Amino acid sequence: MARSDETEPHDGGVRSIARAIDVLALFDTTHPTRTLRDLVAATGLPKTTVVRVCATLEARGLLLRPSETTYAPGPAFLRWAHLAASLWDVSDHTRAMMRELVDQCGETVNVYVRQGTERVSIAQEEGTATVRSVVPLGVPMPLSRGATARVLLTGAPNGLLERLAAAEGLDPEALARTVASTRETGYAFSHGERELGASAVAAPIVAHDGRVLAALSVSGPTSRFTADRIAAYVNAVVTAAQRISDQGLGSVEAFL
């Protein structure tokens, strides 16, 4: 017997929940409000479906309506935002190392963790230059491209490289060789892999048992990542990552 539209699995979850998450994901600092027309166009869902989803979210305080056809995140998010911030915060020592790295390199410093087949930044200290690299915290990014991704993949479980290669249309053997090379050198750097004109240097933050917990990176415009600077950045990032590993990333380690 065919399942109803509301209970059919979609991307590993219940379709109605997936649709609600898709709608909520459209709100960010650049788009703190969205019109109903925006939501319909972005999701590709029928207008009636979007209206039902928004009405459900509004009833639970996850959305509010500043006007008849405009939506914004609701106050119910505050409790989860504060909870997530406390659970995923890094230690004071880690923050101090990140700020020291900014002072040394002048570039933006991030701590990334792997979430499934994606990576997210959980901590950031912005660089000092007027033109600098800034990424939103908690927003999923590709695990198939960039220095940080390669570092995180050195600690990936068995089978993930094959799944990632299949999903991204990559050569699994080439990906495995790249990850093995990164594991051997202990760092990675990239130019324009995730975004044209952006470069990064990254090194692993490891637990006392040797597990790769996170990746520490400095990133900025490719024009500043010259050969001489990359050499200095590698030394600074590797040293900072080792010092963080020695002292611990913080209570967030319990979730990694």
PDB file of N, CA and C in Angstrom, residues 90-107 109-110 124-128 216 240 244:
ATOM      1  N   VAL A  90      34.157  26.099  22.215  1.00  0.00           N
ATOM      2  CA  VAL A  90      35.492  25.567  22.457  1.00  0.00           C
ATOM      3  C   VAL A  90      36.056  26.170  23.741  1.00  0.00           C
ATOM      4  N   SER A  91      37.148  25.615  24.230  1.00  0.00           N
ATOM      5  CA  SER A  91      37.731  26.054  25.493  1.00  0.00           C
ATOM      6  C   SER A  91      38.351  27.446  25.381  1.00  0.00           C
ATOM      7  N   ASP A  92      38.563  28.086  26.528  1.00  0.00           N
ATOM      8  CA  ASP A  92      39.223  29.399  26.557  1.00  0.00           C
ATOM      9  C   ASP A  92      40.633  29.300  25.972  1.00  0.00           C
ATOM     10  N   HIS A  93      41.302  28.186  26.252  1.00  0.00           N
ATOM     11  CA  HIS A  93      42.649  27.987  25.707  1.00  0.00           C
ATOM     12  C   HIS A  93      42.612  27.930  24.187  1.00  0.00           C
ATOM     13  N   THR A  94      41.622  27.240  23.636  1.00  0.00           N
ATOM     14  CA  THR A  94      41.496  27.159  22.186  1.00  0.00           C
ATOM     15  C   THR A  94      41.265  28.541  21.598  1.00  0.00           C
ATOM     16  N   ARG A  95      40.393  29.313  22.238  1.00  0.00           N
ATOM     17  CA  ARG A  95      40.131  30.678  21.765  1.00  0.00           C
ATOM     18  C   ARG A  95      41.405  31.510  21.796  1.00  0.00           C
ATOM     19  N   ALA A  96      42.182  31.356  22.849  1.00  0.00           N
ATOM     20  CA  ALA A  96      43.426  32.115  22.967  1.00  0.00           C
ATOM     21  C   ALA A  96      44.393  31.734  21.848  1.00  0.00           C
ATOM     22  N   MET A  97      44.462  30.435  21.530  1.00  0.00           N
ATOM     23  CA  MET A  97      45.329  29.984  20.440  1.00  0.00           C
ATOM     24  C   MET A  97      44.842  30.524  19.097  1.00  0.00           C
ATOM     25  N   MET A  98      43.539  30.587  18.916  1.00  0.00           N
ATOM     26  CA  MET A  98      42.978  31.112  17.672  1.00  0.00           C
ATOM     27  C   MET A  98      43.308  32.596  17.509  1.00  0.00           C
ATOM     28  N   ARG A  99      43.173  33.353  18.600  1.00  0.00           N
ATOM     29  CA  ARG A  99      43.492  34.783  18.530  1.00  0.00           C
ATOM     30  C   ARG A  99      44.984  35.005  18.290  1.00  0.00           C
ATOM     31  N   GLU A 100      45.803  34.157  18.899  1.00  0.00           N
ATOM     32  CA  GLU A 100      47.241  34.253  18.681  1.00  0.00           C
ATOM     33  C   GLU A 100      47.583  33.961  17.222  1.00  0.00           C
ATOM     34  N   LEU A 101      46.864  33.021  16.634  1.00  0.00           N
ATOM     35  CA  LEU A 101      47.085  32.681  15.233  1.00  0.00           C
ATOM     36  C   LEU A 101      46.669  33.842  14.321  1.00  0.00           C
ATOM     37  N   VAL A 102      45.588  34.523  14.671  1.00  0.00           N
ATOM     38  CA  VAL A 102      45.185  35.715  13.921  1.00  0.00           C
ATOM     39  C   VAL A 102      46.283  36.775  13.990  1.00  0.00           C
ATOM     40  N   ASP A 103      46.847  36.969  15.177  1.00  0.00           N
ATOM     41  CA  ASP A 103      47.922  37.953  15.342  1.00  0.00           C
ATOM     42  C   ASP A 103      49.142  37.594  14.493  1.00  0.00           C
ATOM     43  N   GLN A 104      49.435  36.298  14.396  1.00  0.00           N
ATOM     44  CA  GLN A 104      50.603  35.852  13.640  1.00  0.00           C
ATOM     45  C   GLN A 104      50.397  35.968  12.132  1.00  0.00           C
ATOM     46  N   CYS A 105      49.198  35.583  11.666  1.00  0.00           N
ATOM     47  CA  CYS A 105      48.964  35.489  10.226  1.00  0.00           C
ATOM     48  C   CYS A 105      48.127  36.627   9.648  1.00  0.00           C
ATOM     49  N   GLY A 106      47.317  37.244  10.481  1.00  0.00           N
ATOM     50  CA  GLY A 106      46.431  38.293  10.002  1.00  0.00           C
ATOM     51  C   GLY A 106      45.202  37.773   9.286  1.00  0.00           C
ATOM     52  N   GLU A 107      45.071  36.449   9.162  1.00  0.00           N
ATOM     53  CA  GLU A 107      43.958  35.845   8.437  1.00  0.00           C
ATOM     54  C   GLU A 107      42.913  35.281   9.405  1.00  0.00           C
ATOM     55  N   VAL A 109      40.664  32.712  11.321  1.00  0.00           N
ATOM     56  CA  VAL A 109      40.933  31.381  11.879  1.00  0.00           C
ATOM     57  C   VAL A 109      39.605  30.696  12.209  1.00  0.00           C
ATOM     58  N   ASN A 110      39.473  29.443  11.809  1.00  0.00           N
ATOM     59  CA  ASN A 110      38.269  28.662  12.091  1.00  0.00           C
ATOM     60  C   ASN A 110      38.626  27.297  12.657  1.00  0.00           C
ATOM     61  N   GLN A 124      35.159  30.762  15.304  1.00  0.00           N
ATOM     62  CA  GLN A 124      35.823  31.619  14.326  1.00  0.00           C
ATOM     63  C   GLN A 124      36.370  32.873  14.989  1.00  0.00           C
ATOM     64  N   GLU A 125      37.562  33.262  14.573  1.00  0.00           N
ATOM     65  CA  GLU A 125      38.151  34.544  14.938  1.00  0.00           C
ATOM     66  C   GLU A 125      38.518  35.240  13.628  1.00  0.00           C
ATOM     67  N   GLU A 126      37.907  36.380  13.374  1.00  0.00           N
ATOM     68  CA  GLU A 126      38.104  37.051  12.095  1.00  0.00           C
ATOM     69  C   GLU A 126      39.494  37.649  11.967  1.00  0.00           C
ATOM     70  N   GLY A 127      39.990  37.665  10.723  1.00  0.00           N
ATOM     71  CA  GLY A 127      41.285  38.246  10.434  1.00  0.00           C
ATOM     72  C   GLY A 127      41.271  39.756  10.587  1.00  0.00           C
ATOM     73  N   THR A 128      42.448  40.335  10.527  1.00  0.00           N
ATOM     74  CA  THR A 128      42.582  41.769  10.775  1.00  0.00           C
ATOM     75  C   THR A 128      42.550  42.605   9.503  1.00  0.00           C
ATOM     76  N   LEU A 216      41.916  22.895  12.350  1.00  0.00           N
ATOM     77  CA  LEU A 216      42.190  24.311  12.581  1.00  0.00           C
ATOM     78  C   LEU A 216      42.676  24.901  11.266  1.00  0.00           C
ATOM     79  N   ALA A 240      49.894  25.641  16.455  1.00  0.00           N
ATOM     80  CA  ALA A 240      48.691  25.981  17.231  1.00  0.00           C
ATOM     81  C   ALA A 240      47.789  24.760  17.397  1.00  0.00           C
ATOM     82  N   ILE A 244      46.617  23.068  20.918  1.00  0.00           N
ATOM     83  CA  ILE A 244      45.209  22.835  21.263  1.00  0.00           C
ATOM     84  C   ILE A 244      44.988  21.358  21.565  1.00  0.00           C
TER      85      ILE A 244
END
